[in-house]
Coordinates of C-alpha atoms in Angstrom, one line a residue:
X1 CA 145.1 37.3 97.0
X2 CA 142.7 35.2 99.1
X3 CA 140.6 37.2 101.5
X4 CA 140.5 40.4 99.4
X5 CA 137.7 41.6 97.2
X6 CA 139.8 41.2 94.1
X7 CA 140.4 37.6 93.3
X8 CA 143.7 36.3 91.8
X9 CA 143.5 35.0 88.2
X10 CA 143.4 31.2 87.9
X11 CA 146.4 29.4 86.5
X12 CA 146.2 26.2 84.3
X13 CA 149.6 24.4 84.8
X14 CA 148.8 21.4 82.6
X15 CA 147.9 23.4 79.5
X16 CA 149.9 22.7 76.4
X17 CA 151.4 26.0 75.2
X18 CA 152.2 24.8 71.7
X19 CA 148.5 24.2 70.9
X20 CA 147.4 27.6 72.2
X21 CA 147.9 31.1 70.7
X22 CA 150.8 33.0 72.3
X23 CA 150.1 35.5 75.1
X24 CA 150.7 38.5 72.8
X25 CA 148.2 37.1 70.2
X26 CA 145.6 36.6 72.9
X27 CA 146.1 40.1 74.3
X28 CA 145.9 41.6 70.8
X29 CA 142.7 39.8 70.1
X30 CA 141.1 40.8 73.3
X31 CA 142.1 44.4 72.7
X32 CA 140.4 44.4 69.3
X33 CA 137.2 42.9 70.8
X34 CA 137.2 45.4 73.5
X35 CA 137.6 48.3 71.1
X36 CA 134.6 47.0 69.0
X37 CA 132.4 46.7 72.1
X38 CA 133.3 50.2 73.3
X39 CA 132.5 51.7 69.9
X40 CA 129.1 49.9 69.9
X41 CA 128.3 51.1 73.4
X42 CA 129.3 54.7 72.7
X43 CA 127.0 54.7 69.6
X44 CA 124.1 53.3 71.5
X45 CA 124.6 55.8 74.3
X46 CA 124.7 58.7 71.8
X47 CA 121.5 57.6 70.2
X48 CA 119.8 57.2 73.6
X49 CA 120.9 60.6 74.8
X50 CA 119.2 62.4 72.0
X51 CA 115.7 61.2 73.1
X52 CA 116.4 61.0 76.8
X53 CA 114.4 63.2 79.3
X54 CA 116.2 64.8 82.2
X55 CA 117.3 62.4 84.9
X56 CA 114.9 62.3 87.8
X57 CA 116.1 63.8 91.0
X58 CA 118.5 61.2 92.5
X59 CA 117.7 59.6 95.9
X60 CA 120.3 61.2 98.1
X61 CA 121.6 58.4 100.2
X62 CA 124.9 56.6 100.9
X63 CA 126.4 55.3 97.7
X64 CA 128.5 52.1 98.1
X65 CA 131.8 51.8 96.2
X66 CA 131.7 49.2 93.4
X67 CA 133.5 45.9 94.1
X68 CA 136.2 45.1 91.7
X69 CA 136.9 41.5 90.6
X70 CA 140.1 41.0 88.7
X71 CA 139.6 39.7 85.2
X72 CA 140.7 36.1 84.8
X73 CA 144.2 35.7 83.3
X74 CA 145.4 32.3 82.1
X75 CA 149.1 32.3 82.6
X76 CA 151.7 29.5 82.2
X77 CA 155.1 29.6 84.0
X78 CA 156.8 29.7 80.7
X79 CA 154.9 32.9 79.9
X80 CA 156.1 34.9 82.9
X81 CA 158.7 36.9 81.1
X82 CA 156.4 37.8 78.3
X83 CA 153.7 38.6 80.9
X84 CA 156.0 41.0 82.7
X85 CA 156.7 42.9 79.5
X86 CA 153.0 43.1 78.7
X87 CA 152.2 44.3 82.2
X88 CA 154.9 47.0 82.1
X89 CA 153.7 48.1 78.6
X90 CA 150.1 48.3 79.9
X91 CA 151.3 50.3 82.9
X92 CA 153.1 52.7 80.7
X93 CA 150.0 53.1 78.6
X94 CA 147.8 53.6 81.7
X95 CA 145.8 50.5 80.9
X96 CA 145.5 49.4 84.5
X97 CA 142.6 47.1 85.5
X98 CA 139.7 46.6 83.1
X99 CA 140.8 43.6 81.1
X100 CA 142.9 40.6 81.5
X101 CA 145.7 42.2 79.3
X102 CA 145.9 45.3 81.5
X103 CA 148.7 45.9 84.0
X104 CA 147.1 45.0 87.4
X105 CA 145.5 41.7 86.3
X106 CA 148.8 40.7 84.8
X107 CA 150.8 41.6 87.8
X108 CA 148.4 39.7 90.0
X109 CA 148.7 36.7 87.8
X110 CA 152.5 36.9 87.9
X111 CA 152.4 37.1 91.7
X112 CA 150.1 34.2 91.9
X113 CA 152.7 32.1 90.2
X114 CA 155.7 33.8 91.8
X115 CA 154.7 35.5 95.0
X116 CA 158.2 36.9 95.6
X117 CA 158.5 38.5 92.1
X118 CA 159.8 41.9 93.1
X119 CA 159.4 43.4 89.7
X120 CA 155.7 42.5 89.6
X121 CA 155.2 43.9 93.1
X122 CA 156.9 47.2 92.2
X123 CA 154.7 47.3 89.1
X124 CA 151.6 46.7 91.2
X125 CA 152.6 49.5 93.7
X126 CA 153.1 51.9 90.8
X127 CA 149.7 50.9 89.5
X128 CA 148.1 51.6 92.9
X129 CA 149.7 55.1 92.9
X130 CA 148.4 55.6 89.4
X131 CA 144.9 54.6 90.5
X132 CA 145.0 57.1 93.4
X133 CA 146.3 59.8 91.1
X134 CA 143.6 59.1 88.5
X135 CA 140.8 59.1 91.1
X136 CA 142.0 62.3 92.6
X137 CA 142.2 64.0 89.2
X138 CA 138.7 62.8 88.3
X139 CA 137.4 64.2 91.6
X140 CA 138.8 67.6 90.7
X141 CA 137.3 67.5 87.2
X142 CA 134.7 70.3 86.9
X143 CA 132.9 68.9 83.8
X144 CA 130.7 65.8 83.8
X145 CA 131.1 65.4 87.5
X146 CA 128.7 62.5 87.8
X147 CA 130.5 60.4 85.3
X148 CA 133.9 61.5 86.6
X149 CA 133.0 60.5 90.2
X150 CA 131.5 57.3 89.1
X151 CA 134.8 56.5 87.3
X152 CA 136.7 57.6 90.4
X153 CA 134.6 55.3 92.5
X154 CA 135.3 52.5 90.2
X155 CA 139.1 53.2 90.3
X156 CA 138.9 53.5 94.1
X157 CA 137.2 50.1 94.3
X158 CA 140.2 48.7 92.4
X159 CA 142.6 50.4 94.8
X160 CA 140.7 49.1 97.9
X161 CA 140.6 45.6 96.4
X162 CA 144.4 45.7 96.1
X163 CA 145.0 47.2 99.6
X164 CA 141.9 46.8 101.8
X165 CA 143.8 48.1 104.8
X166 CA 145.7 50.9 103.1
X167 CA 145.2 54.3 104.7
X168 CA 145.6 56.2 101.5
X169 CA 143.0 54.0 99.8
X170 CA 140.6 54.3 102.8
X171 CA 141.0 58.1 102.7
X172 CA 140.4 58.1 99.0
X173 CA 137.3 56.0 99.4
X174 CA 135.9 58.4 102.0
X175 CA 136.6 61.5 99.9
X176 CA 134.8 59.9 96.9
X177 CA 131.8 58.9 99.0
X178 CA 131.5 62.5 100.3
X179 CA 132.0 63.9 96.9
X180 CA 129.3 61.6 95.4
X181 CA 126.9 62.5 98.1
X182 CA 127.5 66.2 97.6
X183 CA 127.0 65.8 93.9
X184 CA 123.8 63.9 94.5
X185 CA 122.6 66.8 96.7
X186 CA 123.5 69.4 94.2
X187 CA 121.7 67.5 91.5
X188 CA 118.7 67.0 93.7
X189 CA 118.7 70.8 94.4
X190 CA 119.0 71.5 90.6
X191 CA 116.1 69.2 89.9
X192 CA 114.1 71.0 92.5
X193 CA 115.0 74.3 90.9
X194 CA 113.8 73.1 87.5
X195 CA 110.5 72.2 89.2
X196 CA 110.4 75.6 90.9
X197 CA 110.6 74.0 94.3
X198 CA 112.8 76.6 95.9
X199 CA 112.3 75.5 99.5
X200 CA 111.5 79.0 100.7
X201 CA 109.6 77.4 103.6
X202 CA 111.9 74.5 104.1
X203 CA 113.0 71.6 102.0
X204 CA 113.4 71.9 98.2
X205 CA 116.4 73.2 96.4
X206 CA 117.5 75.5 99.3
X207 CA 117.8 72.6 101.8
X208 CA 119.8 70.5 99.4
X209 CA 122.3 73.3 98.6
X210 CA 122.6 74.2 102.3
X211 CA 123.4 70.7 103.2
X212 CA 126.2 70.7 100.6
X213 CA 127.6 73.9 102.0
X214 CA 127.5 72.6 105.5
X215 CA 130.1 70.0 104.5
X216 CA 131.9 72.1 101.8
X217 CA 131.4 75.8 102.4
X218 CA 133.3 76.7 99.2
X219 CA 131.4 74.3 97.0
X220 CA 130.9 76.5 93.9
X221 CA 128.0 74.5 92.5
X222 CA 126.0 74.7 95.7
X223 CA 126.7 78.4 96.0
X224 CA 125.5 78.9 92.4
X225 CA 122.5 76.9 93.2
X226 CA 121.6 79.1 96.2
X227 CA 122.1 82.1 94.0
X228 CA 119.6 80.5 91.5
X229 CA 117.1 80.0 94.4
X230 CA 117.5 83.7 95.2
X231 CA 116.9 84.6 91.5
X232 CA 113.9 82.3 91.4
X233 CA 112.3 84.0 94.4
X234 CA 113.1 87.4 92.9
X235 CA 111.4 86.3 89.7
X236 CA 108.4 85.3 91.7
X237 CA 108.3 88.7 93.4
X238 CA 108.6 90.5 90.1
X239 CA 105.9 88.3 88.6
X240 CA 103.6 89.0 91.5
X241 CA 104.2 92.7 91.2
X242 CA 104.1 93.1 87.4
X243 CA 101.5 90.5 86.4
X244 CA 99.3 90.3 89.5
X245 CA 99.8 93.8 91.0
X246 CA 100.2 92.0 94.4
X247 CA 103.0 94.0 96.0
X248 CA 102.4 92.5 99.4
X249 CA 103.2 89.1 97.9
X250 CA 106.2 90.6 96.1
X251 CA 107.5 91.9 99.5
X252 CA 107.0 88.5 101.1
X253 CA 108.9 86.8 98.2
X254 CA 111.7 89.3 98.6
X255 CA 111.8 88.8 102.3
X256 CA 112.2 85.0 101.7
X257 CA 115.0 85.8 99.2
X258 CA 116.9 87.7 101.9
X259 CA 117.3 84.4 103.8
X260 CA 119.6 83.2 101.1
X261 CA 122.4 85.8 101.2
X262 CA 121.0 88.6 103.3
X263 CA 120.2 92.0 101.7
X264 CA 122.5 91.4 98.7
X265 CA 122.9 93.8 95.8
X266 CA 120.6 91.7 93.7
X267 CA 117.9 92.1 96.4
X268 CA 118.4 95.9 96.5
X269 CA 118.2 96.0 92.7
X270 CA 115.0 93.9 92.7
X271 CA 113.4 96.1 95.3
X272 CA 114.1 99.1 93.2
X273 CA 112.7 97.4 90.1
X274 CA 109.5 96.4 91.9
X275 CA 109.1 99.9 93.2
X276 CA 109.5 101.2 89.7
X277 CA 106.7 98.7 88.6
X278 CA 104.5 100.0 91.4
X279 CA 105.2 103.6 90.5
X280 CA 104.4 102.9 86.8
X281 CA 101.2 101.1 87.7
X282 CA 100.1 103.9 90.0
X283 CA 100.9 106.5 87.4
X284 CA 98.9 104.7 84.9
X285 CA 95.9 104.3 87.3
X286 CA 96.1 108.0 88.2
X287 CA 96.2 109.1 84.5
X288 CA 93.5 106.7 83.6
X289 CA 91.3 107.8 86.5
X290 CA 91.8 111.5 85.6
X291 CA 90.9 110.8 82.0
X292 CA 87.8 108.9 83.2
X293 CA 86.7 112.0 85.2
X294 CA 86.5 114.1 82.1
X295 CA 85.2 111.4 79.7
X296 CA 81.9 109.5 79.2
X297 CA 83.2 106.7 81.5
X298 CA 82.9 109.1 84.4
X299 CA 83.1 108.7 88.1
X300 CA 82.5 105.0 88.5
X301 CA 85.5 103.9 86.4
X302 CA 87.7 106.4 88.2
X303 CA 86.6 105.1 91.6
X304 CA 87.5 101.6 90.5
X305 CA 91.0 102.8 89.5
X306 CA 91.3 104.5 92.8
X307 CA 90.4 101.3 94.7
X308 CA 93.1 99.4 92.7
X309 CA 95.6 102.2 93.4
X310 CA 94.8 102.1 97.1
X311 CA 95.3 98.4 97.1
X312 CA 98.9 98.5 95.7
X313 CA 100.1 101.8 97.0
X314 CA 102.2 102.4 100.1
X315 CA 100.5 104.5 102.9
X316 CA 100.5 108.2 102.1
X317 CA 101.4 107.7 98.4
X318 CA 101.0 111.1 96.7
X319 CA 99.6 109.5 93.5
X320 CA 96.7 108.0 95.4
X321 CA 96.2 111.2 97.4
X322 CA 96.0 113.2 94.2
X323 CA 93.5 110.8 92.5
X324 CA 91.4 110.6 95.7
X325 CA 91.3 114.3 96.0
X326 CA 90.3 114.7 92.3
X327 CA 87.6 112.1 92.6
X328 CA 86.3 113.6 95.8
X329 CA 86.2 117.0 94.1
X330 CA 84.3 115.6 91.1
X331 CA 82.0 113.6 93.4
X332 CA 81.1 116.5 95.6
X333 CA 81.8 119.5 93.3
X334 CA 81.6 118.4 89.7
X335 CA 84.1 120.6 87.8
X336 CA 84.4 123.1 90.6
X337 CA 86.4 123.4 93.8
X338 CA 85.3 124.5 97.3
X339 CA 85.6 128.2 97.7
X340 CA 85.8 128.8 93.9
X341 CA 84.2 132.1 92.9
X342 CA 82.5 132.4 89.5
X343 CA 79.7 134.0 87.6
X344 CA 77.8 132.7 84.6
X345 CA 77.4 134.6 81.4
X346 CA 73.9 135.7 80.4
X347 CA 72.5 135.6 76.9
X348 CA 73.2 139.3 76.3
X349 CA 76.9 138.8 77.3
X350 CA 76.6 140.3 80.7
X351 CA 77.4 138.4 83.9
X352 CA 75.1 137.0 86.5
X353 CA 75.6 137.4 90.3
X354 CA 79.0 136.2 91.7
X355 CA 78.7 132.8 93.2
X356 CA 81.0 130.9 95.6
X357 CA 81.2 127.2 96.0
X358 CA 80.1 126.1 99.5
X359 CA 81.8 122.9 100.7
X360 CA 79.9 119.7 101.2
X361 CA 79.6 118.3 104.7
X362 CA 77.1 118.1 107.6
X363 CA 76.0 120.1 110.6
X364 CA 73.5 120.2 113.5
X365 CA 70.5 122.2 112.3
X366 CA 68.3 124.1 114.7
X367 CA 68.5 125.2 118.3
X368 CA 69.6 123.0 121.1
X369 CA 67.3 122.4 124.1
X370 CA 67.5 125.3 126.5
X371 CA 69.0 127.8 124.0
X372 CA 68.2 131.3 125.2
X373 CA 65.7 133.0 122.9
X374 CA 64.9 129.9 121.0
X375 CA 61.4 128.5 120.2
X376 CA 59.9 125.0 119.5
X377 CA 59.8 125.9 115.8
X378 CA 63.6 125.7 115.8
X379 CA 63.6 122.1 117.2
X380 CA 64.3 119.3 117.3
X381 CA 68.0 119.9 116.5
X382 CA 69.0 117.4 113.8
X383 CA 71.8 116.3 111.6
X384 CA 71.8 117.4 108.0
X385 CA 74.3 116.2 105.5
X386 CA 75.1 117.5 102.1
X387 CA 76.7 114.9 99.9
X388 CA 77.5 117.5 97.2
X389 CA 78.6 121.1 97.4
X390 CA 76.5 123.9 96.0
X391 CA 77.1 127.4 94.8
X392 CA 75.5 130.4 96.6
X393 CA 75.5 134.0 95.6
X394 CA 78.1 135.9 97.5
X395 CA 75.8 138.7 98.3
X396 CA 72.1 139.3 98.4
X397 CA 70.6 139.9 94.9
X398 CA 71.0 143.7 94.3
X399 CA 68.6 146.2 92.9
X400 CA 70.8 146.3 89.7
X401 CA 70.6 142.5 89.4
X402 CA 66.8 142.6 89.7
X403 CA 66.4 145.5 87.3
X404 CA 67.9 143.5 84.5
X405 CA 65.4 140.8 85.1
X406 CA 62.4 143.2 85.3
X407 CA 63.4 145.0 82.1
X408 CA 64.4 141.9 80.1
X409 CA 61.3 139.8 81.2
X410 CA 59.0 142.9 81.3
X411 CA 58.1 141.5 84.8
X412 CA 55.7 143.3 87.2
X413 CA 56.7 142.2 90.7
X414 CA 54.1 141.9 93.5
X415 CA 54.7 145.3 95.1
X416 CA 54.5 147.0 91.7
X417 CA 51.2 145.5 90.9
X418 CA 49.8 146.1 94.4
X419 CA 51.2 149.6 94.6
X420 CA 52.6 149.5 98.1
X421 CA 54.9 147.7 100.5
X422 CA 56.1 147.8 104.2
X423 CA 58.8 150.4 105.0
X424 CA 60.4 151.9 108.0
X425 CA 58.9 155.2 109.1
X426 CA 61.5 157.5 110.6
X427 CA 59.0 159.8 112.2
X428 CA 57.1 157.1 114.2
X429 CA 59.9 154.6 114.5
X430 CA 57.5 151.9 113.2
X431 CA 57.1 149.8 110.1
X432 CA 54.1 151.0 108.0
X433 CA 52.5 150.3 104.7
X434 CA 53.4 153.0 102.1
X435 CA 52.1 153.5 98.6
X436 CA 54.3 153.8 95.6
X437 CA 57.0 151.5 97.1
X438 CA 58.3 148.5 95.2
X439 CA 61.6 146.7 94.4
X440 CA 63.3 150.0 93.3
X441 CA 62.8 151.4 96.9
X442 CA 65.1 151.5 99.9
X443 CA 64.2 150.5 103.4
X444 CA 62.4 153.9 104.0
X445 CA 60.7 154.1 100.6
X446 CA 63.3 156.4 99.0
X447 CA 65.0 155.3 95.8
X448 CA 67.4 152.5 96.4
X449 CA 71.0 152.5 95.2
X450 CA 71.9 149.9 92.5
X451 CA 74.2 148.1 94.9
X452 CA 71.6 147.9 97.7
X453 CA 70.0 144.5 98.4
X454 CA 66.7 144.3 96.5
X455 CA 63.8 144.6 99.0
X456 CA 60.0 144.7 98.7
X457 CA 59.9 141.4 96.8
X458 CA 57.7 138.4 97.5
X459 CA 58.9 134.9 97.4
X460 CA 57.2 134.5 94.0
X461 CA 59.2 137.4 92.7
X462 CA 62.4 135.8 93.9
X463 CA 61.5 132.5 92.3
X464 CA 60.6 134.3 89.0
X465 CA 64.1 135.9 89.0
X466 CA 65.7 132.5 89.6
X467 CA 63.7 131.1 86.7
X468 CA 64.7 133.9 84.4
X469 CA 68.4 133.6 85.4
X470 CA 68.3 129.9 84.7
X471 CA 66.9 130.6 81.2
X472 CA 69.6 133.2 80.6
X473 CA 72.6 131.1 81.7
X474 CA 71.5 127.6 80.9
X475 CA 72.2 126.7 84.6
X476 CA 69.7 125.8 87.3
X477 CA 69.3 128.7 89.8
X478 CA 66.8 128.5 92.7
X479 CA 66.2 129.8 96.2
X480 CA 68.3 128.0 98.8
X481 CA 66.6 125.4 101.0
X482 CA 66.3 126.4 104.7
X483 CA 69.0 123.9 105.6
X484 CA 71.4 125.2 102.9
X485 CA 70.9 128.7 104.2
X486 CA 71.6 127.8 107.9
X487 CA 74.6 125.6 106.8
X488 CA 76.1 128.5 104.8
X489 CA 75.2 131.0 107.6
X490 CA 77.0 129.0 110.2
X491 CA 80.0 128.3 107.9
X492 CA 81.4 125.5 110.0
X493 CA 80.6 127.1 113.5
X494 CA 78.0 125.7 115.8
X495 CA 77.4 128.5 118.4
X496 CA 74.2 130.4 119.3
X497 CA 75.1 133.1 116.8
X498 CA 76.5 132.9 113.3
X499 CA 79.9 134.1 114.6
X500 CA 79.9 131.7 117.6
X501 CA 78.9 132.1 121.3
X502 CA 79.9 135.7 121.9
X503 CA 77.0 138.0 122.9
X504 CA 78.4 140.8 120.8
X505 CA 79.1 140.5 117.1
X506 CA 82.8 140.9 116.1
X507 CA 83.7 144.3 114.6
X508 CA 82.7 144.7 110.9
X509 CA 80.9 141.4 110.9
X510 CA 77.6 142.6 109.6
X511 CA 74.7 145.0 109.6
X512 CA 72.9 144.3 112.9
X513 CA 71.0 146.4 115.5
X514 CA 73.7 147.8 117.6
X515 CA 73.4 150.2 120.6
X516 CA 75.9 152.5 118.8
X517 CA 73.7 152.8 115.7
X518 CA 71.8 156.1 115.4
X519 CA 68.9 156.9 113.0
X520 CA 68.9 160.1 110.9
X521 CA 66.6 161.7 113.5
X522 CA 68.7 160.5 116.4
X523 CA 66.8 157.4 117.4
X524 CA 68.5 154.4 119.1
X525 CA 67.4 150.8 119.2
X526 CA 65.5 149.7 122.4
X527 CA 66.8 146.1 122.0
X528 CA 70.2 145.9 120.4
X529 CA 73.7 144.4 120.8
X530 CA 75.4 146.4 123.5
X531 CA 78.5 148.2 122.3
X532 CA 78.1 147.3 118.7
X533 CA 77.7 149.8 115.8
X534 CA 78.0 149.3 112.1
X535 CA 77.4 152.8 110.8
X536 CA 74.1 152.0 109.2
X537 CA 70.6 152.5 110.5
X538 CA 68.8 150.9 107.6
X539 CA 70.1 148.6 104.9
X540 CA 73.8 148.8 103.8
X541 CA 75.1 148.3 100.2
X542 CA 76.0 144.6 99.8
X543 CA 79.4 143.4 100.7
X544 CA 80.2 146.3 103.0
X545 CA 81.1 144.0 105.8
X546 CA 83.6 141.2 106.2
X547 CA 82.6 137.9 104.6
X548 CA 82.1 134.8 106.7
X549 CA 84.5 131.8 106.7
X550 CA 83.0 130.5 103.4
X551 CA 83.2 133.8 101.5
X552 CA 79.6 134.9 101.9
X553 CA 78.6 138.5 102.8
X554 CA 75.5 139.6 104.8
X555 CA 74.1 136.1 105.4
X556 CA 73.4 136.9 109.0
X557 CA 72.5 140.6 108.6
X558 CA 71.4 143.4 106.3
X559 CA 68.1 141.8 105.2
X560 CA 66.4 138.6 106.1
X561 CA 66.0 136.3 103.1
X562 CA 63.4 134.1 101.5
X563 CA 64.2 130.4 101.3
X564 CA 62.5 127.6 99.3
X565 CA 60.8 125.8 102.2
X566 CA 57.2 126.0 103.3
X567 CA 56.6 126.8 106.9
X568 CA 56.4 123.9 109.4
X569 CA 55.9 124.5 113.1
X570 CA 58.9 122.2 113.9
X571 CA 61.6 120.1 112.4
X572 CA 59.9 116.8 113.0
X573 CA 60.2 114.7 109.9
X574 CA 62.3 117.4 108.2
X575 CA 64.7 116.2 105.4
X576 CA 68.1 115.3 106.5
X577 CA 69.8 115.6 103.0
X578 CA 69.6 119.4 102.6
X579 CA 66.6 119.4 100.3
X580 CA 63.8 122.0 100.7
X581 CA 60.8 120.9 102.7
X582 CA 58.2 122.0 100.3
X583 CA 54.5 121.3 99.9
X584 CA 53.0 122.4 96.6
X585 CA 50.5 125.2 97.1
X586 CA 51.6 126.3 100.6
X587 CA 51.0 129.9 101.5
X588 CA 53.3 130.3 104.5
X589 CA 57.0 130.4 103.6
X590 CA 60.2 130.7 105.6
X591 CA 62.6 133.6 106.0
X592 CA 66.1 133.1 107.5
X593 CA 68.9 135.3 108.7
X594 CA 68.9 138.4 110.8
X595 CA 68.3 141.9 109.3
X596 CA 69.2 145.5 110.1
X597 CA 66.1 145.9 112.3
X598 CA 66.0 142.6 114.1
X599 CA 66.4 142.1 117.9
X600 CA 69.5 140.2 118.9
X601 CA 67.5 137.0 119.6
X602 CA 66.4 137.1 115.9
X603 CA 70.0 137.2 114.8
X604 CA 70.7 133.8 116.2
X605 CA 71.9 131.2 113.7
X606 CA 68.8 129.0 114.3
X607 CA 66.2 131.8 114.1
X608 CA 63.5 131.3 111.6
X609 CA 60.1 133.0 110.9
X610 CA 57.0 132.3 108.9
X611 CA 55.8 134.8 106.3
X612 CA 53.0 134.8 103.8
X613 CA 54.2 134.3 100.3
X614 CA 52.7 137.6 99.2
X615 CA 54.5 139.7 101.9
X616 CA 56.9 142.4 100.6
X617 CA 58.9 144.3 103.2
X618 CA 62.0 146.6 103.7
X619 CA 63.4 143.8 105.8
X620 CA 63.3 140.9 103.4
X621 CA 65.4 140.2 100.3
X622 CA 66.9 137.0 98.9
X623 CA 69.9 135.3 97.4
X624 CA 70.2 132.3 95.1
X625 CA 72.0 128.9 94.9
X626 CA 73.0 127.0 91.8
X627 CA 73.7 123.4 91.4
X628 CA 77.2 122.3 90.5

């Protein structure tokens, strides 16, 4: 056997057989010693395995086959027959190569003494076949692959030592080398999995498993490994969604998971689970935010929940839209809604004036440069913004409303104390002072109907009514600021007139001076809206005409109205937040809104006029606002 990796056993021709144990005795002794050594090794391995940590990831590189050296067999020519019997018995028991008493070492020893021994050669050929069969079986073994392949490599090393040029042995050697490399790659991938190195951006477990499948597309272990990588990425996505509320990161992890097996069923299920997590979190944030809005935690906590919901929600999510709308409502309207109509209960069980909630927003207040009929007192035009809505009485305060105040508070309004007020005189067509006129009187001094707007009241009378109503309802009523009044009068429009740019009011839009209006004695207005008529020469009962876009009646007509502001000759340095521009002790106040006797230029949306705070007139009334 010179020249091969397995060396032939040495032979001692001068030995004295009679002084040595027989071959059978030597073989039996060696078998006993081998059994004892194997038992000790197995016990030591078992003890070590209990405390051993997982194997480190193997270095994936070419693994050389082990070199087999035949055990030394001392054989005398006289022992050939006995050696043949021992070799055949070992072959039958599949004891092939490990020890000197196994089949292959014995056959080699026999052939070393008798190279032409056909029986030994046939036995050796059978042993080689057994080696290939054993190695092939070990390669197919699904359990303990590492040990099985190591054993297969050892067996292949024996086979190659016996037949270095044998094609079957070379093929076996190649298959084992490939199998061991694939196993090492699988183990490296599994180790990376345990360390959560999925290789989503290259390398890691995914690279190892893909390299295996490039060689063996049906390798079940690598396929399972890739499935485990996919599962790991899905777990990361679900963790990001459930624990971190980071749904963008969850989507990225799922996108990486799709590179494993495409949009598999597991990915579709994971996306559904993550969307369920998102929905549950959004529902919880919405419900929590809504609870905050009606609890002591209030608006700030609800806004924090909204911010979190906006971070995790998909665009247009209805849950976020609902919570944002509710927060916006509370921010700008408290417990009310824009356009809501209500009235507060008074202490005696009756109801106060009907109010409507005016929406928050902004507008350009005043007249633009060059507006026909405007004055410098209406400029500069400036932006006013209301961060919160407010409630305004739908109509002007009526005679019936004011009567309850006078009688309950035993009030004596200014015209009553003074004994006169300014009325329209039908005979002369002028406004004159007439005795015996007060808040109970109509525009011409006659008794006013209960549903007529109260006239002949000073701004102090209006403020006294607001104070009384506040005491009765427990709510804060006041005169509107000038900017609140113009904002409500325009109701979202920005034209010259409250209804827009048309020179003629729309039909049924209000009580204005119209060319078609006729006084009881047949008078016509000298300066009026051409072609317009409303059926009233003086004041009309409240709410006789169509409300504006925000549900308010008679803001631009019927009677002009007191507002809370002191008179200033222009809007320079005027408040931009909707607050009244008031100087304590001021005598000159502002009236706003056209009236039944105003010229068309005085019906413009920006029109304003100064009046002494003691003035009472058939052309001036008021309405109130209430905070919400």
